CSV table of C-alpha atoms in Angstrom, one decimal:
chain,number,residue,atom,x,y,z
F,1,UNK,CA,44.5,116.8,-32.0
F,2,UNK,CA,43.6,120.3,-33.1
F,3,UNK,CA,43.8,123.5,-31.0
F,4,UNK,CA,41.2,124.2,-28.5
F,5,UNK,CA,39.6,126.9,-30.7
F,6,UNK,CA,39.3,124.4,-33.5
F,7,UNK,CA,38.1,121.6,-31.1
F,8,UNK,CA,35.2,123.5,-29.6
F,9,UNK,CA,34.0,124.9,-32.9
F,10,UNK,CA,30.7,123.4,-33.8
F,11,UNK,CA,31.2,121.2,-36.9
F,12,UNK,CA,28.7,120.5,-39.7
F,13,UNK,CA,27.6,117.0,-40.3
F,14,UNK,CA,29.6,116.7,-43.6
F,15,UNK,CA,32.7,118.1,-41.8
F,16,UNK,CA,32.3,115.5,-39.0
F,17,UNK,CA,32.0,112.6,-41.6
F,18,UNK,CA,35.0,113.9,-43.6
F,19,UNK,CA,37.1,114.0,-40.4
F,20,UNK,CA,36.3,110.4,-39.7
F,21,UNK,CA,36.8,109.1,-43.3
F,22,UNK,CA,40.6,108.7,-43.4
F,23,UNK,CA,40.5,106.5,-40.3
F,24,UNK,CA,37.7,104.2,-41.3
F,25,UNK,CA,38.6,103.4,-44.9
F,26,UNK,CA,40.8,100.5,-43.8
F,27,UNK,CA,37.7,98.8,-42.4
F,28,UNK,CA,36.4,98.4,-46.0
F,29,UNK,CA,39.6,96.5,-47.1
F,30,UNK,CA,38.6,93.5,-44.9
F,31,UNK,CA,37.0,90.5,-46.5
F,32,UNK,CA,35.0,87.5,-45.1
F,33,UNK,CA,33.9,84.6,-47.2
F,34,UNK,CA,30.4,83.4,-46.2
F,35,UNK,CA,27.9,80.9,-47.7
F,36,UNK,CA,25.4,82.5,-50.2
F,37,UNK,CA,22.5,81.4,-48.0
F,38,UNK,CA,23.8,83.7,-45.2
F,39,UNK,CA,24.5,86.7,-47.4
F,40,UNK,CA,21.3,88.7,-47.1
F,41,UNK,CA,22.0,92.3,-46.0
F,42,UNK,CA,25.8,91.9,-46.2
F,43,UNK,CA,28.1,94.2,-48.3
F,44,UNK,CA,30.1,92.9,-51.2
F,45,UNK,CA,33.8,93.7,-51.1
F,46,UNK,CA,34.5,93.2,-54.9
F,47,UNK,CA,32.9,93.8,-58.3
F,48,UNK,CA,31.1,90.7,-59.5
F,49,UNK,CA,31.5,89.9,-63.2
F,50,UNK,CA,29.3,87.4,-65.0
F,51,UNK,CA,31.2,84.1,-65.3
F,52,UNK,CA,28.9,83.0,-68.2
F,53,UNK,CA,26.1,84.4,-70.3
F,54,UNK,CA,22.7,84.0,-68.7
F,55,UNK,CA,20.7,82.4,-70.2
F,56,UNK,CA,23.3,80.2,-71.9
F,57,UNK,CA,20.7,78.9,-74.4
F,58,UNK,CA,17.7,80.3,-76.1
F,59,UNK,CA,14.7,79.5,-74.0
F,60,UNK,CA,10.9,79.8,-74.4
F,61,UNK,CA,8.8,82.2,-72.3
F,62,UNK,CA,5.6,80.3,-73.2
F,63,UNK,CA,4.1,76.9,-73.3
F,64,UNK,CA,3.6,76.3,-77.0
F,65,UNK,CA,5.4,75.3,-80.2
F,66,UNK,CA,8.9,76.3,-81.3
F,67,UNK,CA,8.6,77.3,-85.0
F,68,UNK,CA,10.3,79.3,-87.8
F,69,UNK,CA,8.4,82.6,-87.8
F,70,UNK,CA,8.3,82.7,-91.6
F,71,UNK,CA,6.1,79.6,-91.6
F,72,UNK,CA,3.4,81.4,-89.7
F,73,UNK,CA,3.2,84.6,-91.7
F,74,UNK,CA,-0.4,85.2,-92.9
F,75,UNK,CA,-1.9,82.7,-90.4
F,76,UNK,CA,-5.4,83.4,-89.0
F,77,UNK,CA,-8.2,81.6,-87.3
F,78,UNK,CA,-10.0,81.1,-90.6
F,79,UNK,CA,-6.8,80.1,-92.4
F,80,UNK,CA,-4.3,78.6,-90.0
F,81,UNK,CA,-0.7,77.8,-91.0
F,82,UNK,CA,-0.2,74.1,-91.0
F,83,UNK,CA,2.9,72.6,-89.4
F,84,UNK,CA,4.3,69.1,-88.9
F,85,UNK,CA,5.1,68.5,-85.2
F,86,UNK,CA,8.4,66.7,-84.7
F,87,UNK,CA,7.6,65.8,-81.0
F,88,UNK,CA,8.2,67.5,-77.7
F,89,UNK,CA,11.1,69.1,-75.9
F,90,UNK,CA,11.4,68.1,-72.2
F,91,UNK,CA,12.6,70.5,-69.5
F,92,UNK,CA,16.3,70.2,-68.7
F,93,UNK,CA,17.0,68.4,-72.0
F,94,UNK,CA,18.7,69.8,-75.1
F,95,UNK,CA,16.6,69.1,-78.3
F,96,UNK,CA,18.1,66.5,-80.6
F,97,UNK,CA,16.2,67.6,-83.8
F,98,UNK,CA,16.5,70.8,-85.8
F,99,UNK,CA,13.6,72.4,-87.6
F,100,UNK,CA,13.1,72.5,-91.3
F,101,UNK,CA,10.6,74.4,-93.4
F,102,UNK,CA,7.0,73.8,-92.2
F,103,UNK,CA,8.1,72.0,-89.0
F,104,UNK,CA,7.5,72.7,-85.3
F,105,UNK,CA,8.2,71.1,-82.0
F,106,UNK,CA,6.2,71.4,-78.7
F,107,UNK,CA,8.0,73.2,-76.0
F,108,UNK,CA,7.4,74.1,-72.3
F,109,UNK,CA,8.1,77.5,-70.7
F,110,UNK,CA,11.8,77.6,-70.0
F,111,UNK,CA,12.5,74.9,-72.6
F,112,UNK,CA,15.5,75.1,-74.9
F,113,UNK,CA,14.8,76.1,-78.5
F,114,UNK,CA,16.0,73.7,-81.2
F,115,UNK,CA,18.2,74.7,-84.1
F,116,UNK,CA,16.2,76.3,-86.9
F,117,UNK,CA,13.5,77.8,-84.6
F,118,UNK,CA,13.4,81.6,-84.1
F,119,UNK,CA,10.1,82.1,-82.2
F,120,UNK,CA,7.5,80.3,-80.2
F,121,UNK,CA,3.7,80.1,-80.8
F,122,UNK,CA,1.8,80.1,-77.5
F,123,UNK,CA,-0.4,77.1,-76.9
F,124,UNK,CA,-3.6,79.2,-77.1
F,125,UNK,CA,-2.8,79.8,-80.8
F,126,UNK,CA,-2.4,76.2,-81.7
F,127,UNK,CA,-5.0,73.8,-83.1
F,128,UNK,CA,-4.3,70.0,-83.1
F,129,UNK,CA,-5.7,68.5,-86.3
F,130,UNK,CA,-4.7,64.9,-85.3
F,131,UNK,CA,-1.5,62.9,-85.2
F,132,UNK,CA,1.4,65.2,-86.0
F,133,UNK,CA,-0.5,68.0,-87.8
F,134,UNK,CA,-1.0,71.3,-86.0
F,135,UNK,CA,-2.4,74.6,-87.1
F,136,UNK,CA,-1.2,78.1,-86.1
F,137,UNK,CA,-4.0,80.6,-85.8
F,138,UNK,CA,-1.9,83.8,-85.4
F,139,UNK,CA,1.4,84.7,-86.9
F,140,UNK,CA,4.5,85.3,-84.7
F,141,UNK,CA,7.5,87.5,-85.4
F,142,UNK,CA,11.1,86.4,-85.2
F,143,UNK,CA,12.3,86.5,-81.6
F,144,UNK,CA,8.7,86.4,-80.2
F,145,UNK,CA,8.1,84.6,-76.9
F,146,UNK,CA,11.7,83.6,-76.3
F,147,UNK,CA,14.8,84.9,-74.4
F,148,UNK,CA,18.1,85.1,-76.4
F,149,UNK,CA,21.5,83.8,-75.2
F,150,UNK,CA,23.0,86.5,-72.9
F,151,UNK,CA,19.8,88.6,-72.8
F,152,UNK,CA,19.9,88.8,-69.0
F,153,UNK,CA,23.6,89.4,-69.0
F,154,UNK,CA,26.7,88.7,-71.1
F,155,UNK,CA,29.9,86.9,-69.9
F,156,UNK,CA,32.4,89.3,-68.4
F,157,UNK,CA,29.8,92.1,-67.7
F,158,UNK,CA,30.1,93.6,-64.2
F,159,UNK,CA,26.8,92.8,-62.6
F,160,UNK,CA,27.3,94.0,-59.0
F,161,UNK,CA,29.7,96.7,-57.9
F,162,UNK,CA,31.9,96.6,-54.9
F,163,UNK,CA,30.1,97.7,-51.7
F,164,UNK,CA,26.6,96.7,-53.0
F,165,UNK,CA,24.3,95.6,-50.1
F,166,UNK,CA,22.9,92.2,-50.9
F,167,UNK,CA,19.1,92.0,-51.2
F,168,UNK,CA,17.0,88.9,-52.1
F,169,UNK,CA,17.4,89.7,-55.9
F,170,UNK,CA,21.2,89.9,-55.6
F,171,UNK,CA,21.2,86.5,-53.8
F,172,UNK,CA,19.4,85.1,-56.8
F,173,UNK,CA,21.8,86.7,-59.3
F,174,UNK,CA,24.8,85.3,-57.3
F,175,UNK,CA,23.2,81.9,-57.4
F,176,UNK,CA,22.8,82.2,-61.2
F,177,UNK,CA,26.6,82.7,-61.4
F,178,UNK,CA,27.3,79.6,-59.3
F,179,UNK,CA,28.7,81.6,-56.4
F,180,UNK,CA,28.0,79.4,-53.4
F,181,UNK,CA,30.5,81.5,-51.3
F,182,UNK,CA,30.4,85.3,-51.3
F,183,UNK,CA,33.1,87.8,-50.4
F,184,UNK,CA,31.6,90.3,-48.0
F,185,UNK,CA,32.6,93.0,-45.5
F,186,UNK,CA,32.8,91.5,-42.0
F,187,UNK,CA,30.0,92.9,-39.8
F,188,UNK,CA,31.0,96.0,-37.8
F,189,UNK,CA,31.3,95.2,-34.1
F,190,UNK,CA,29.4,98.0,-32.3
F,191,UNK,CA,29.5,98.4,-28.5
F,192,UNK,CA,26.9,100.6,-26.7
F,193,UNK,CA,27.3,102.0,-23.2
F,194,UNK,CA,24.7,104.0,-21.4
F,195,UNK,CA,26.0,106.7,-19.0
F,196,UNK,CA,24.6,108.9,-16.2
F,197,UNK,CA,23.9,108.8,-12.5
F,198,UNK,CA,20.2,109.0,-13.2
F,199,UNK,CA,20.0,106.0,-15.7
F,200,UNK,CA,18.7,102.7,-14.4
F,201,UNK,CA,18.0,99.3,-16.2
F,202,UNK,CA,14.5,98.8,-17.6
F,203,UNK,CA,13.6,96.2,-15.0
F,204,UNK,CA,14.0,98.6,-12.1
F,205,UNK,CA,11.3,101.0,-11.0
F,206,UNK,CA,12.5,104.6,-11.2
F,207,UNK,CA,12.8,106.7,-8.1
F,208,UNK,CA,12.2,110.4,-8.3
F,209,UNK,CA,14.9,111.9,-10.7
F,210,UNK,CA,15.7,108.5,-12.3
F,211,UNK,CA,15.0,107.4,-15.8
F,212,UNK,CA,15.0,103.9,-17.4
F,213,UNK,CA,17.7,103.3,-20.0
F,214,UNK,CA,16.0,104.1,-23.4
F,215,UNK,CA,19.0,105.0,-25.5
F,216,UNK,CA,20.8,101.8,-24.9
F,217,UNK,CA,18.0,99.8,-26.5
F,218,UNK,CA,17.1,102.2,-29.4
F,219,UNK,CA,20.8,102.3,-30.4
F,220,UNK,CA,21.1,98.6,-30.1
F,221,UNK,CA,18.1,98.2,-32.4
F,222,UNK,CA,19.4,100.7,-34.9
F,223,UNK,CA,22.9,99.1,-35.0
F,224,UNK,CA,21.4,95.6,-35.5
F,225,UNK,CA,19.0,96.9,-38.2
F,226,UNK,CA,22.0,98.5,-40.0
F,227,UNK,CA,23.7,95.1,-40.2
F,228,UNK,CA,26.1,95.3,-37.3
F,229,UNK,CA,26.9,92.8,-34.6
F,230,UNK,CA,26.0,94.9,-31.6
F,231,UNK,CA,26.3,94.5,-27.8
F,232,UNK,CA,25.0,96.6,-25.0
F,233,UNK,CA,27.5,96.9,-22.2
F,234,UNK,CA,25.1,98.2,-19.6
F,235,UNK,CA,25.2,101.4,-17.6
F,236,UNK,CA,28.1,103.3,-16.1
F,237,UNK,CA,27.7,106.1,-13.6
F,238,UNK,CA,29.4,109.5,-13.8
F,239,UNK,CA,32.7,108.1,-12.6
F,240,UNK,CA,35.9,108.9,-14.5
F,241,UNK,CA,37.9,105.7,-13.6
F,242,UNK,CA,35.0,103.3,-14.1
F,243,UNK,CA,34.2,105.0,-17.5
F,244,UNK,CA,37.8,104.8,-18.5
F,245,UNK,CA,38.0,101.1,-17.7
F,246,UNK,CA,34.8,100.1,-19.5
F,247,UNK,CA,35.7,102.3,-22.6
F,248,UNK,CA,39.2,100.7,-22.8
F,249,UNK,CA,37.6,97.3,-22.9
F,250,UNK,CA,35.0,98.3,-25.4
F,251,UNK,CA,37.6,99.8,-27.7
F,252,UNK,CA,39.5,96.5,-27.7
F,253,UNK,CA,36.4,94.5,-28.6
F,254,UNK,CA,34.6,96.7,-31.1
F,255,UNK,CA,35.1,98.8,-34.3
F,256,UNK,CA,32.6,101.4,-33.2
F,257,UNK,CA,31.8,102.5,-29.6
F,258,UNK,CA,28.7,104.5,-28.8
F,259,UNK,CA,28.3,106.4,-25.5
F,260,UNK,CA,24.6,107.2,-24.9
F,261,UNK,CA,23.6,109.8,-22.4
F,262,UNK,CA,25.8,112.6,-21.3
F,263,UNK,CA,23.1,115.2,-21.3
F,264,UNK,CA,25.0,117.3,-18.8
F,265,UNK,CA,27.9,119.4,-19.9
F,266,UNK,CA,30.1,117.9,-17.2
F,267,UNK,CA,29.6,114.3,-18.4
F,268,UNK,CA,30.1,115.4,-22.1
F,269,UNK,CA,33.4,117.0,-21.1
F,270,UNK,CA,34.4,113.9,-19.1
F,271,UNK,CA,33.7,111.7,-22.2
F,272,UNK,CA,35.6,114.1,-24.5
F,273,UNK,CA,38.6,114.1,-22.1
F,274,UNK,CA,38.7,110.3,-22.1
F,275,UNK,CA,38.4,110.0,-25.9
F,276,UNK,CA,41.5,112.3,-26.1
F,277,UNK,CA,43.4,110.3,-23.4
F,278,UNK,CA,42.7,106.8,-24.6
F,279,UNK,CA,44.5,107.0,-27.9
F,280,UNK,CA,45.4,108.8,-31.1
F,281,UNK,CA,44.2,111.0,-32.8
F,282,UNK,CA,41.5,111.4,-30.1
F,283,UNK,CA,38.7,113.8,-30.2
F,284,UNK,CA,37.8,115.2,-33.7
F,285,UNK,CA,34.7,117.2,-33.0
F,286,UNK,CA,32.8,118.5,-30.0
F,287,UNK,CA,29.3,119.6,-31.0
F,288,UNK,CA,27.6,119.4,-34.4
F,289,UNK,CA,25.5,122.0,-36.2
F,290,UNK,CA,22.5,119.7,-36.0
F,291,UNK,CA,19.0,120.0,-34.6
F,292,UNK,CA,18.4,117.8,-32.8
F,293,UNK,CA,21.8,116.5,-31.9
F,294,UNK,CA,24.0,119.5,-31.2
F,295,UNK,CA,25.8,118.0,-28.1
F,296,UNK,CA,27.3,115.1,-30.2
F,297,UNK,CA,31.0,114.4,-29.8
F,298,UNK,CA,33.2,112.0,-31.8
F,299,UNK,CA,36.7,110.9,-32.4
F,300,UNK,CA,39.0,108.0,-33.3
F,301,UNK,CA,41.1,106.0,-30.8
F,302,UNK,CA,43.8,103.9,-32.4
F,303,UNK,CA,41.6,103.1,-35.4
F,304,UNK,CA,38.3,102.7,-33.6
F,305,UNK,CA,35.5,105.1,-34.0
F,306,UNK,CA,33.9,106.5,-30.8
F,307,UNK,CA,30.8,108.7,-30.5
F,308,UNK,CA,29.2,110.4,-27.5
F,309,UNK,CA,25.5,110.8,-28.5
F,310,UNK,CA,23.0,113.1,-26.9
F,311,UNK,CA,21.0,112.0,-23.9
F,312,UNK,CA,17.6,112.8,-25.4
F,313,UNK,CA,16.2,109.7,-27.1
F,314,UNK,CA,15.0,111.3,-30.4
F,315,UNK,CA,18.3,113.2,-30.7
F,316,UNK,CA,20.4,110.1,-30.2
F,317,UNK,CA,18.4,108.2,-32.8
F,318,UNK,CA,18.6,111.0,-35.4
F,319,UNK,CA,22.4,111.4,-34.9
F,320,UNK,CA,22.9,107.7,-35.2
F,321,UNK,CA,21.0,107.6,-38.4
F,322,UNK,CA,22.9,110.6,-39.9
F,323,UNK,CA,26.4,110.0,-38.5
F,324,UNK,CA,26.9,106.3,-37.5
F,325,UNK,CA,24.6,104.2,-39.8
F,326,UNK,CA,26.2,105.3,-43.1
F,327,UNK,CA,29.5,103.7,-42.0
F,328,UNK,CA,27.8,100.4,-40.9
F,329,UNK,CA,25.6,100.0,-44.0
F,330,UNK,CA,28.2,101.2,-46.5
F,331,UNK,CA,26.2,104.2,-47.7
F,332,UNK,CA,29.0,106.6,-46.6
F,333,UNK,CA,31.3,105.0,-49.2
F,334,UNK,CA,28.7,103.8,-51.7
F,335,UNK,CA,26.1,106.6,-51.6
F,336,UNK,CA,22.5,105.8,-52.6
F,337,UNK,CA,22.0,107.6,-56.0
F,338,UNK,CA,18.3,107.0,-56.4
F,339,UNK,CA,16.1,110.0,-55.4
F,340,UNK,CA,14.4,109.8,-52.0
F,341,UNK,CA,10.6,109.5,-52.0
F,342,UNK,CA,8.7,112.7,-51.9
F,343,UNK,CA,5.5,114.1,-50.4
F,344,UNK,CA,3.6,117.4,-49.9
F,345,UNK,CA,4.3,119.2,-46.7
F,346,UNK,CA,1.1,119.9,-44.7
F,347,UNK,CA,2.4,122.8,-42.6
F,348,UNK,CA,5.3,125.3,-42.7
F,349,UNK,CA,8.7,124.2,-41.4
F,350,UNK,CA,10.8,127.0,-40.0
F,351,UNK,CA,14.6,126.7,-39.7
F,352,UNK,CA,17.3,129.4,-40.1
F,353,UNK,CA,19.0,128.3,-36.9
F,354,UNK,CA,22.4,127.9,-38.5
F,355,UNK,CA,22.0,124.1,-38.1
F,356,UNK,CA,20.9,121.2,-40.3
F,357,UNK,CA,17.5,120.0,-39.1
F,358,UNK,CA,16.1,116.5,-39.1
F,359,UNK,CA,12.4,116.7,-38.7
F,360,UNK,CA,10.3,113.7,-37.7
F,361,UNK,CA,7.2,113.3,-39.9
F,362,UNK,CA,4.1,111.1,-40.4
F,363,UNK,CA,3.1,110.1,-43.9
F,364,UNK,CA,-0.6,110.3,-44.7
F,365,UNK,CA,-2.0,108.9,-48.0
F,366,UNK,CA,-3.0,111.9,-50.2
F,367,UNK,CA,-4.6,112.1,-53.6
F,368,UNK,CA,-1.7,111.0,-55.8
F,369,UNK,CA,1.0,110.5,-53.2
F,370,UNK,CA,1.8,111.3,-49.6
F,371,UNK,CA,1.1,114.2,-47.3
F,372,UNK,CA,4.0,114.9,-44.9
F,373,UNK,CA,3.0,116.0,-41.4
F,374,UNK,CA,5.6,117.1,-38.9
F,375,UNK,CA,5.5,115.3,-35.6
F,376,UNK,CA,5.7,118.0,-32.9
F,377,UNK,CA,7.4,117.3,-29.7
F,378,UNK,CA,10.7,117.7,-27.8
F,379,UNK,CA,13.7,115.6,-28.6
F,380,UNK,CA,13.6,114.1,-25.1
F,381,UNK,CA,10.4,112.2,-25.9
F,382,UNK,CA,10.8,108.7,-27.3
F,383,UNK,CA,7.2,108.6,-28.5
F,384,UNK,CA,7.9,111.2,-31.2
F,385,UNK,CA,10.2,108.6,-32.9
F,386,UNK,CA,7.6,105.9,-32.5
F,387,UNK,CA,5.0,108.1,-34.2
F,388,UNK,CA,7.4,109.1,-37.0
F,389,UNK,CA,7.3,107.3,-40.3
F,390,UNK,CA,10.2,109.2,-41.8
F,391,UNK,CA,12.7,112.0,-41.5
F,392,UNK,CA,12.8,115.2,-43.5
F,393,UNK,CA,16.3,116.8,-43.8
F,394,UNK,CA,16.5,120.6,-43.9
F,395,UNK,CA,19.9,121.8,-45.1
F,396,UNK,CA,22.1,124.4,-43.5
F,397,UNK,CA,21.3,127.2,-46.0
F,398,UNK,CA,17.5,126.6,-46.0
F,399,UNK,CA,15.5,129.0,-43.8
F,400,UNK,CA,12.4,126.9,-44.0
F,401,UNK,CA,9.9,125.1,-46.3
F,402,UNK,CA,6.4,126.4,-46.9
F,403,UNK,CA,3.3,124.2,-46.6
F,404,UNK,CA,2.3,122.8,-50.0
F,405,UNK,CA,5.9,122.3,-51.2
F,406,UNK,CA,7.3,118.9,-52.1
F,407,UNK,CA,9.9,117.5,-49.7
F,408,UNK,CA,12.1,114.4,-49.8
F,409,UNK,CA,12.0,112.1,-46.8
F,410,UNK,CA,14.0,109.0,-45.6
F,411,UNK,CA,11.8,106.2,-44.4
F,412,UNK,CA,12.1,105.0,-40.8
F,413,UNK,CA,9.8,102.0,-41.3
C-alpha cells in the first residue's frame, strides 16, 4: 500500500482503472464452456476462425431459373431469349445435371446452382411457352442473383475476436460454424452490501431520519444488466466487527464486492480501514476526481476487487457505470471503438471543477437528430436517474460546453 500522502490524493478515473488492471487481468484467463443457446450476452474467451467457407456452395438469392448469362444477352420483353428447361432443383439437394448452351433449370431461393450456371433470372422475368420451353425477358449479368462460395466468409478467417460480447447475430454466426458449445468468460460474481445506521429495507416504513435502501437495488440491477451473477447481502449498520465479518464472507464468495452507502466521512474511513486490513494490496484509491462520485474508494483484497460507492443514489449509479461495469462487460479490456451517438446540447454545461463530470440528460427528437437536455437535480435524488435517457461525459480539461454544440452521450436505456 502507498504512503498516506499518495493514498489520500484524489485519483482520476483513468488512474483508478489503471491501478486495478494488474489485479483483474487473471479473471479474463478463465474459460467456461456453455451451450450455444445460453450464450447471449456472454464474452468469448478466444478468437473464432471460420472452420469452413460459408456458403460452401453457390446459392441463388431469388426464385427463378439458373442460367448461363451469355444465353440471355440482348433479351427483352418483345424479343425474349429462349431456353430449354432441364427440370427443377429442390432445396437441400445438389443438382445432378450441368447446364449446356441454351439450357436453364428452375431454382428456389437458397438453392444450389448447377455446374455451368453463372447467374439466376428472377421468376418475374420468365415466360413459360409450354412444356420445357421458357423465355427470358431481361438479360442478366454473370454473378447476378447469386452468392458465391465463401462470400460471407472464407475458411480460416477470424470472424469473432477474443472478448467479443455475444449478441443475437453472433449466436447465428456461431451456429453457422457448427459450434454447439461456446468458450466464454465465467460470469463475474458480484456481492452488494448496503451500509449505514439510517438505511432500512424497502418493506419497512421509515422513521424520521431513516431512508429505504435504494442503492442496494440500483446496483443489483446494474450488475445483472452488465452480465454478472449478483447477490444483495442486505444491510449492515455502522459497526466495525459486523462489517468486517460480512465483508470477509463476501470476499470469499465473489469476484467483486460493492459497498453502497458510506455517505459520512466516518463510515468511509471505516470501510477504507477494513479494505486495507482484510488482505493485500488493500486500498488503492480514496476519492476520485469525479462529479458526481468524489467519495468513491476502491482496492483489491487477495485478488478480489472491492469498491465503496457514494451514498447518493445517482452518484453510486454513475460511478458503477464508469468504474465497475467496464470490468464486468469486458469493455475495459476490449474497448468499444464505434463512436458514441451524438446530439445537440440545449443549454450551457459548466465544469472547470478539476473533476470529470457525468451529466444526466434527456433526449428529445430534434429536426435531424437528438436534442440533449440536462436533467437538473442533486445526486441524492434517484428520480434524476429515472428521468435520464443518457449520460454526457465532460473530460477533466474541459471547462464547459456551450448550448448548440454537438455532444456524445452513452445511452442508459
